PDB file of C-alpha atoms in Angstrom:
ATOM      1  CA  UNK W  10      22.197  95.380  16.840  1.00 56.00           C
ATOM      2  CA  UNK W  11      24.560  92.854  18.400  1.00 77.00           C
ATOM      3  CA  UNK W  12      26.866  95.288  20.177  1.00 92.00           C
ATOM      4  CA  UNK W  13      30.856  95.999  19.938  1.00 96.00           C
ATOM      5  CA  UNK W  14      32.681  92.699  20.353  1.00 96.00           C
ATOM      6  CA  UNK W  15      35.702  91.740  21.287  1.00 97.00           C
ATOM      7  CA  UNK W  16      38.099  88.976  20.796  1.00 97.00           C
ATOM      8  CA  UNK W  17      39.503  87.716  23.245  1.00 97.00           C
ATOM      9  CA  UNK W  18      38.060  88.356  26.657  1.00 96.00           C
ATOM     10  CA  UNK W  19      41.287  87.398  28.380  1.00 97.00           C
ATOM     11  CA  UNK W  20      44.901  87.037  27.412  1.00 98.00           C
ATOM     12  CA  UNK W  21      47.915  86.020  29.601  1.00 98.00           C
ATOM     13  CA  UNK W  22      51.468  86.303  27.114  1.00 98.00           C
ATOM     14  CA  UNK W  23      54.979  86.206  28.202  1.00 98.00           C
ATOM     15  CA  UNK W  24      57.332  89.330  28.263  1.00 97.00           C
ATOM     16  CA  UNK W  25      58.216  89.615  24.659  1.00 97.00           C
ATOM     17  CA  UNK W  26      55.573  87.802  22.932  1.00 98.00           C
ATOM     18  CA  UNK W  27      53.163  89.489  20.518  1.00 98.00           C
ATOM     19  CA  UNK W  28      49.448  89.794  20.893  1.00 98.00           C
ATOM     20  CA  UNK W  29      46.750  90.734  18.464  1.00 98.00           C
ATOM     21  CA  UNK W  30      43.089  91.896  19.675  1.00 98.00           C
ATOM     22  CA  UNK W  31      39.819  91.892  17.703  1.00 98.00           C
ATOM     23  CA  UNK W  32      37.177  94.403  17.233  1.00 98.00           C
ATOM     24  CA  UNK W  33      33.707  94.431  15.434  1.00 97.00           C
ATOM     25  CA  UNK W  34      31.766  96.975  15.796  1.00 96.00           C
ATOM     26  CA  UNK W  35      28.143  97.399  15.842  1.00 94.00           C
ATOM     27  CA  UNK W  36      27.472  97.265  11.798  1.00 90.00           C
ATOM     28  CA  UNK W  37      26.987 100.037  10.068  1.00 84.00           C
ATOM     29  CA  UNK W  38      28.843 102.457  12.672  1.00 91.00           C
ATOM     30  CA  UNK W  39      31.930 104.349  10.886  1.00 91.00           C
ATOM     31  CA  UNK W  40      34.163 105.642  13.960  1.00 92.00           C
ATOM     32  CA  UNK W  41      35.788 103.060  16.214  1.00 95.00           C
ATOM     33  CA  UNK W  42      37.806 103.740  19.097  1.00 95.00           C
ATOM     34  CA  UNK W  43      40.444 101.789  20.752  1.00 97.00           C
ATOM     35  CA  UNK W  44      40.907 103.036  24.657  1.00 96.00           C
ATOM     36  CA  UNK W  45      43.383 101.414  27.515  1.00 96.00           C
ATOM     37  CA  UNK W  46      42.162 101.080  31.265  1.00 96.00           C
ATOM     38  CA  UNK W  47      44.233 100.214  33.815  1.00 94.00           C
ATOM     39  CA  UNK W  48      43.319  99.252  37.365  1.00 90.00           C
ATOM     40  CA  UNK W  49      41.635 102.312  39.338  1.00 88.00           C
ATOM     41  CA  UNK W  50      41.702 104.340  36.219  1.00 91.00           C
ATOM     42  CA  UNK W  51      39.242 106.015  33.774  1.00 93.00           C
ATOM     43  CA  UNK W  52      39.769 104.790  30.144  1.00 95.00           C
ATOM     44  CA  UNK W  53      42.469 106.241  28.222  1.00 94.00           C
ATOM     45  CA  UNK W  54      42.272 106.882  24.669  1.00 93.00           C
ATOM     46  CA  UNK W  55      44.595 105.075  22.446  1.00 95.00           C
ATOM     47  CA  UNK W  56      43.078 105.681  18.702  1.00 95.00           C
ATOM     48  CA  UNK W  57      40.582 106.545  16.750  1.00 92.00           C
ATOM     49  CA  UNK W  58      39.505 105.274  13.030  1.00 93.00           C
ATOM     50  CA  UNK W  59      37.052 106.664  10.736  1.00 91.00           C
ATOM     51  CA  UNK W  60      35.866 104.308   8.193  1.00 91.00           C
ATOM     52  CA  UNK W  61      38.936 102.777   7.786  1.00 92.00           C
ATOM     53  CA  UNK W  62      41.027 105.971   8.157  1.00 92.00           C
ATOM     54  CA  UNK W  63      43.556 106.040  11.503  1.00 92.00           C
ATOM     55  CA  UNK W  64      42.377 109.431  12.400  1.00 90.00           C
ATOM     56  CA  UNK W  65      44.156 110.065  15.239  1.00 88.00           C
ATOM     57  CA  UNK W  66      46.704 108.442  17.905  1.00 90.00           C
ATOM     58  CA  UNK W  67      47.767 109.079  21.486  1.00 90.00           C
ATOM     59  CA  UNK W  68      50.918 109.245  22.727  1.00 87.00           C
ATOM     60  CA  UNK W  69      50.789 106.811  24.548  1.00 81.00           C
ATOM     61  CA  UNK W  70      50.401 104.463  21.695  1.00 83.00           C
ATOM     62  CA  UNK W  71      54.153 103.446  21.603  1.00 85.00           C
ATOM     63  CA  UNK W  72      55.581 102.514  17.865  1.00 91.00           C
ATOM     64  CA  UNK W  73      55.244  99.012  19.881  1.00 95.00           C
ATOM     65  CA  UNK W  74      51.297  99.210  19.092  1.00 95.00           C
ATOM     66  CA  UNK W  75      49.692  99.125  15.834  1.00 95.00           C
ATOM     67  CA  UNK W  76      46.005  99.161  14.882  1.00 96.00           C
ATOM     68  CA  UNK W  77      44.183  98.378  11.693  1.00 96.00           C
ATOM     69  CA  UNK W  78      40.683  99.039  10.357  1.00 95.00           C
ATOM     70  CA  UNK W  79      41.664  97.701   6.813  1.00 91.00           C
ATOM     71  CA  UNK W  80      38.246  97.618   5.374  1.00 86.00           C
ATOM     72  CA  UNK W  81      36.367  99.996   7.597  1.00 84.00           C
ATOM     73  CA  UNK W  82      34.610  97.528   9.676  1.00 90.00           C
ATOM     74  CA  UNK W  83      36.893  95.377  12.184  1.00 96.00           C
ATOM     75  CA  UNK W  84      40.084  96.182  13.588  1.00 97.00           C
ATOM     76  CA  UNK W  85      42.638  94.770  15.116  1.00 98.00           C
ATOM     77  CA  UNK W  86      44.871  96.274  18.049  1.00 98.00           C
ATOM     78  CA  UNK W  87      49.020  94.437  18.214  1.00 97.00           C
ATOM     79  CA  UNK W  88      51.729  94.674  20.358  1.00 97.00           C
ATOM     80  CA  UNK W  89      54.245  93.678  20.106  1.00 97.00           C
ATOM     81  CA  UNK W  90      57.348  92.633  22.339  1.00 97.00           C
ATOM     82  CA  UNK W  91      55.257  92.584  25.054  1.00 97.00           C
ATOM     83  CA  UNK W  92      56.212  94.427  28.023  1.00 96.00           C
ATOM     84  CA  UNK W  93      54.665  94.111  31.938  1.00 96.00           C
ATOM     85  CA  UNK W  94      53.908  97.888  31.570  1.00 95.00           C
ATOM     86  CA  UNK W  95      51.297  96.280  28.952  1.00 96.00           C
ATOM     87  CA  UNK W  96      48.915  95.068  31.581  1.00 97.00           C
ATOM     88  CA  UNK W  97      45.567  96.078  31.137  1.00 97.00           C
ATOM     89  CA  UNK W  98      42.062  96.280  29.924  1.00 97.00           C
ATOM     90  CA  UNK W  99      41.908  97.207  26.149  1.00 97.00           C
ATOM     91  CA  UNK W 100      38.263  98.527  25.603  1.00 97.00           C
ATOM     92  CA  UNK W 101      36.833  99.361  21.955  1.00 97.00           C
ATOM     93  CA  UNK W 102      34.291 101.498  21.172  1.00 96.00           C
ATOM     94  CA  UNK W 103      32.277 102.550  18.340  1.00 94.00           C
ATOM     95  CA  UNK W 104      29.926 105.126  17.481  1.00 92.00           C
ATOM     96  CA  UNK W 105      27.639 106.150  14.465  1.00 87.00           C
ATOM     97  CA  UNK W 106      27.322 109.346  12.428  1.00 67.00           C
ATOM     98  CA  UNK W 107      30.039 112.133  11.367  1.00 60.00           C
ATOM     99  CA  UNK W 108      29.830 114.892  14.021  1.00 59.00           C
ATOM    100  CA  UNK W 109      30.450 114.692  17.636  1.00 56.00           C
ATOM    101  CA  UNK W 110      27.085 114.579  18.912  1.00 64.00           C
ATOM    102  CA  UNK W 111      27.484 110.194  18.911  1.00 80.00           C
ATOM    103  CA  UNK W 112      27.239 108.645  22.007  1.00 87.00           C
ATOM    104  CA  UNK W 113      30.032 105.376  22.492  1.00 91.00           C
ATOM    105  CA  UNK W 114      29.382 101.861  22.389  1.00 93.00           C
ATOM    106  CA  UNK W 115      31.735  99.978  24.294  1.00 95.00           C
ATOM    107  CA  UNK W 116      32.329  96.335  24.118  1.00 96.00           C
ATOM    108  CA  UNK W 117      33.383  93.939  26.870  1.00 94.00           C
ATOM    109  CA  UNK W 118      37.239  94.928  26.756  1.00 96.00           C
ATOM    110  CA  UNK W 119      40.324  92.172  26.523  1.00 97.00           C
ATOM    111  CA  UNK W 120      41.908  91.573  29.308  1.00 96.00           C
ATOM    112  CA  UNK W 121      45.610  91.321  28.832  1.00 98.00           C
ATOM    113  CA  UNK W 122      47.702  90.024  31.766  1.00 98.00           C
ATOM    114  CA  UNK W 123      51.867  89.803  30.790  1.00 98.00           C
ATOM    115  CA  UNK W 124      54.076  87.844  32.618  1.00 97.00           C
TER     116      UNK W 124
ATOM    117  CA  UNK P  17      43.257 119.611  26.392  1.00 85.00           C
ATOM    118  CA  UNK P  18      39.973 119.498  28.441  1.00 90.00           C
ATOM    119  CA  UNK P  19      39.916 118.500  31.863  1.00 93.00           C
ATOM    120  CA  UNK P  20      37.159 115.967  33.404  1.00 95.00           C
ATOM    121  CA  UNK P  21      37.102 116.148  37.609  1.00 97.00           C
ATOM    122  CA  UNK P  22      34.285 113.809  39.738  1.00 97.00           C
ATOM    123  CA  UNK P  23      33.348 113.890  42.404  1.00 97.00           C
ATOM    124  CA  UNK P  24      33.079 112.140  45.329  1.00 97.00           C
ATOM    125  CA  UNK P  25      36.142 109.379  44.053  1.00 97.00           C
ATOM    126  CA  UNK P  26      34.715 107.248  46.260  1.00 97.00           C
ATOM    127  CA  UNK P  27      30.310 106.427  48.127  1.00 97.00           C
ATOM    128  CA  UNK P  28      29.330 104.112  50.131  1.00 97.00           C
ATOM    129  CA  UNK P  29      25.551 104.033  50.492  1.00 96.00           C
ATOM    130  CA  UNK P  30      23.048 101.508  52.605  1.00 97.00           C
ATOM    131  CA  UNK P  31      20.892  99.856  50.197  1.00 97.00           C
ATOM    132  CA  UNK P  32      17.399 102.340  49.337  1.00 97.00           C
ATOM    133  CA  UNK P  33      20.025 105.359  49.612  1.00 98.00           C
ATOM    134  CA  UNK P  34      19.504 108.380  47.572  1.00 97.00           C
ATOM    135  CA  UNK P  35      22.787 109.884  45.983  1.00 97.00           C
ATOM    136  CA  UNK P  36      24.183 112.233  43.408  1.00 98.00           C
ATOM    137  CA  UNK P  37      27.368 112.116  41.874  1.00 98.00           C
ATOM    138  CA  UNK P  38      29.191 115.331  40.171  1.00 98.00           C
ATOM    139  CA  UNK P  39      31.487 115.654  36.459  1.00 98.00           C
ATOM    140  CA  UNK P  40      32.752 119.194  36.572  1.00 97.00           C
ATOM    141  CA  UNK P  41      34.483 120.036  33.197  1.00 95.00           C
ATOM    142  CA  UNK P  42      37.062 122.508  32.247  1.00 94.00           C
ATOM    143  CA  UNK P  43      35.383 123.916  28.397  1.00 91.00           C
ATOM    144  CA  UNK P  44      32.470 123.997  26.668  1.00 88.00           C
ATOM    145  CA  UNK P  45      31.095 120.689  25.292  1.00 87.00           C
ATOM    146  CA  UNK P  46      28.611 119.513  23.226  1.00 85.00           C
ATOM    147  CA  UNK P  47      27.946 116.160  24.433  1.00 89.00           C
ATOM    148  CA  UNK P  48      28.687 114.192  27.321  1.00 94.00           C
ATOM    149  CA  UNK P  49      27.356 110.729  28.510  1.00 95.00           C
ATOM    150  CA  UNK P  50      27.751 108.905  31.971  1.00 97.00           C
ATOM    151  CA  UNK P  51      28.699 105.027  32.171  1.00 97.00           C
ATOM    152  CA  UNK P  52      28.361 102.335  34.716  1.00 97.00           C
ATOM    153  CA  UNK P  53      31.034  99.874  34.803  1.00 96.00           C
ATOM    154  CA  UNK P  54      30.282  96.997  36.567  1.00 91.00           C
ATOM    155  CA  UNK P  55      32.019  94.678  38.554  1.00 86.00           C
ATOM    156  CA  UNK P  56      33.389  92.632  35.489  1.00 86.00           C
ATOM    157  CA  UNK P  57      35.043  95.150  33.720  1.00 88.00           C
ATOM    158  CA  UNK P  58      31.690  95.799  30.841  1.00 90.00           C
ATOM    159  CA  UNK P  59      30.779  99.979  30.443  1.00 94.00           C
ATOM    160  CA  UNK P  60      27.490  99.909  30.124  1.00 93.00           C
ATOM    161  CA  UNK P  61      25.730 103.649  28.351  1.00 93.00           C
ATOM    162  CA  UNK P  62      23.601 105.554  30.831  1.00 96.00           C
ATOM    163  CA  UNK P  63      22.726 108.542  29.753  1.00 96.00           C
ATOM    164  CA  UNK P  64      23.934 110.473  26.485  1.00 93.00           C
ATOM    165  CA  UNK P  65      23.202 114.252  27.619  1.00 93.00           C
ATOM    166  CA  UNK P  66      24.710 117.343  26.042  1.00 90.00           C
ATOM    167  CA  UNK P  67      22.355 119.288  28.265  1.00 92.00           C
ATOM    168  CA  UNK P  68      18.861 119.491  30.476  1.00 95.00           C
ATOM    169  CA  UNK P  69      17.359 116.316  32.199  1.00 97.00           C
ATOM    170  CA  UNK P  70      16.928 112.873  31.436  1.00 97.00           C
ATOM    171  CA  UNK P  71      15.510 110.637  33.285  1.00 97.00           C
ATOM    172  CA  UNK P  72      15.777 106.287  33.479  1.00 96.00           C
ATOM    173  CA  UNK P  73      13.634 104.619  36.177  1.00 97.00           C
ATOM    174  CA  UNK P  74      15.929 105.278  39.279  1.00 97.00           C
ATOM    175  CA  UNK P  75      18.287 107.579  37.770  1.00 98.00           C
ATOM    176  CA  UNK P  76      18.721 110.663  36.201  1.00 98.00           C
ATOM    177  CA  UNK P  77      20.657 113.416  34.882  1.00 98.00           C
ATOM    178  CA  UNK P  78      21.181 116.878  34.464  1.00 98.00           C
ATOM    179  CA  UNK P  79      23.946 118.728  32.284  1.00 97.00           C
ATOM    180  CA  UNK P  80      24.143 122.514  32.702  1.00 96.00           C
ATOM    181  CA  UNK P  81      26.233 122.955  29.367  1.00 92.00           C
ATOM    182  CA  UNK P  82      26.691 126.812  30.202  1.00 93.00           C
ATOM    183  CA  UNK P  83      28.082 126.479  33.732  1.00 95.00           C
ATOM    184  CA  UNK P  84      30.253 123.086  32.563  1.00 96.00           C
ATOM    185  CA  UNK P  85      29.173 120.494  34.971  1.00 97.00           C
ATOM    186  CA  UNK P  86      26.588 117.240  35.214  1.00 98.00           C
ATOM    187  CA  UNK P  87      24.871 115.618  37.910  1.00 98.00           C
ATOM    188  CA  UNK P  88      24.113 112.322  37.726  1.00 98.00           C
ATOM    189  CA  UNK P  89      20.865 110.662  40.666  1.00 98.00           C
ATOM    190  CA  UNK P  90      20.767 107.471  41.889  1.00 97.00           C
ATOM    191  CA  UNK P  91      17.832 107.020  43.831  1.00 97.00           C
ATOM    192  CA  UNK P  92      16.602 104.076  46.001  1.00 97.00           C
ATOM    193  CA  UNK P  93      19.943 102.347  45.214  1.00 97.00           C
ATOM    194  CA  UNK P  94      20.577  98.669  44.879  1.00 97.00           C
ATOM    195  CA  UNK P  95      23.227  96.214  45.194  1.00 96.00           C
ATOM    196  CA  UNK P  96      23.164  96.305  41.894  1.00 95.00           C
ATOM    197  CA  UNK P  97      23.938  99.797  41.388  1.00 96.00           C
ATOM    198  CA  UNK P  98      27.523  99.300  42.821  1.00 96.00           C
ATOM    199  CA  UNK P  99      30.365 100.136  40.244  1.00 96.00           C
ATOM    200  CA  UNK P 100      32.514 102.739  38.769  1.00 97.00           C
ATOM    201  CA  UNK P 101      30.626 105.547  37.434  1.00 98.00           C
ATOM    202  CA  UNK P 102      32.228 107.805  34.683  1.00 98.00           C
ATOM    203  CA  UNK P 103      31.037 110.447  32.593  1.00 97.00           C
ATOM    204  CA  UNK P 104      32.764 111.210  29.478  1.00 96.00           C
ATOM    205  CA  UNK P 105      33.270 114.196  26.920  1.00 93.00           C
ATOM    206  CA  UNK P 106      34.578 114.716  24.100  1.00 88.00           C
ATOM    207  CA  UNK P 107      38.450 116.764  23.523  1.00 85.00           C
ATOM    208  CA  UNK P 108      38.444 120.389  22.458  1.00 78.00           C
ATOM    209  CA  UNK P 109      39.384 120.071  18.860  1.00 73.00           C
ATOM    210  CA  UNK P 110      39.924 116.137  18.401  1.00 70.00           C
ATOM    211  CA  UNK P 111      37.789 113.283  18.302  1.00 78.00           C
ATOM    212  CA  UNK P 112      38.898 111.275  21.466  1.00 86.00           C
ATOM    213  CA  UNK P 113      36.712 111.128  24.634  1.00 90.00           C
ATOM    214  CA  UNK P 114      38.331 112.007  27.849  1.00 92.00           C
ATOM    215  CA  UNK P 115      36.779 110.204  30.967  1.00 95.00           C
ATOM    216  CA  UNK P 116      36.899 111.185  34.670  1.00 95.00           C
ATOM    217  CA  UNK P 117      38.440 108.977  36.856  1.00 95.00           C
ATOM    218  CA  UNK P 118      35.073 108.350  37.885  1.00 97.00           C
ATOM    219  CA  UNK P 119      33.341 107.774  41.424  1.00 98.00           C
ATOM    220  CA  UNK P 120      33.319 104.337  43.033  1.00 97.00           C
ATOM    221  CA  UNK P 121      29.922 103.238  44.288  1.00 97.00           C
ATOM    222  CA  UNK P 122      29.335 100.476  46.679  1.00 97.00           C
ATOM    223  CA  UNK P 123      26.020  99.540  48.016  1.00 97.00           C
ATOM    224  CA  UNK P 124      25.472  97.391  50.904  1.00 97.00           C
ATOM    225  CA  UNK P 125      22.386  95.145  51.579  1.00 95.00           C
TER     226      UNK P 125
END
């Protein structure tokens, strides 16, 4: 077990750029979880796959975010055109099993800064 | 959607300090978990505890399911110990986890 991890651990982009995250879960788990945390705040959550169906998706994942799980085991989080609004911690999480009683696994988060 | 309250936001403690912190919850759950975060930014799993006690050397919980609330004891704290603690359950009818906006611990030597 090598834990959720996360790639990269920091990211500083210009308004308007596009950025692309990483996530691979611990092996073997089937639900992954992409959450947003911004300073003082609890974690928000942003989406949720199972296997390498896109479950479901907040609101306040803007058609400027897209996320991925395309073979049921890493994902990928994008935005694009950037916006300052964007700054944050993106945290993904992953948990085993098919009901709710699975606790979360977090990883180490990116930290995106934009310009 | 369910709602996730904590309480106190915010603890300062002296250094071999007992303390408990509070998640209050608005519906019925069936699991819930508490999570330090430390000073880098990394949530690290506490406890996973739909209900009763668990305990892990200096700290413990307690989740009363029926009257929707957890308790979460630090004892002897540590430098350590300082953080952001949130506890976490899952939404009535979905499969996100909504967090508290969790208490802010800081322990001084």
């Amino acid at each position: 077990d090598t834990g959720v991890s996360q790639d990269p651990r920091h990211k500083i982009t210009k308004r308007g750029q596009n950025v692309t995250f990483r996530c691979d879960p611990i092996s073997e788990h089937n639900r992954l979880y992409w959450y947003r945390q911004t300073l003082g705040q609890g974690p928000e959550f942003l989406t949720y796959f199972q296997n390498e169906a896109q479950l479901e998706k907040s609101r306040l994942l803007s058609d400027r975010f897209s996320a991925e799980r395309p073979k049921g085991s890493f994902s990928t989080l994008e935005i694009q055109r950037t916006e300052q609004g964007d700054s944050a911690m993106y945290l993904c999480a992953s948990s085993p099993g098919q009901g709710y009683n699975s606790p979360l696994h977090f990883g180490n988060g990116t930290r995106l800064t934009v310009t | 959607g369910i709602q996730v309250e904590q309480s106190p936001p915010d603890l300062i403690l002296q250094e071999g300090a007992n303390s408990t912190l509070r998640c209050n919850f608005s519906d019925s759950v069936n699991n819930l978990q508490w999570f330090h975060q430390n000073p880098w930014g990394q949530l690290i799993n506490l406890f996973y505890i739909p209900s009763g006690t668990k305990q892990n050397g200096r700290l413990s919980a307690t989740t009363v399911a029926t009257e929707r609330y957890s308790l979460l004891y630090i004892s002897s704290s540590q430098t350590t110990d300082s953080g952001v603690y949130f506890c976490a359950v899952p939404n009535t009818g979905g499969f996100k986890t909504i967090f508290g906006a969790g208490t802010r611990l800081f322990v001084k030597a």
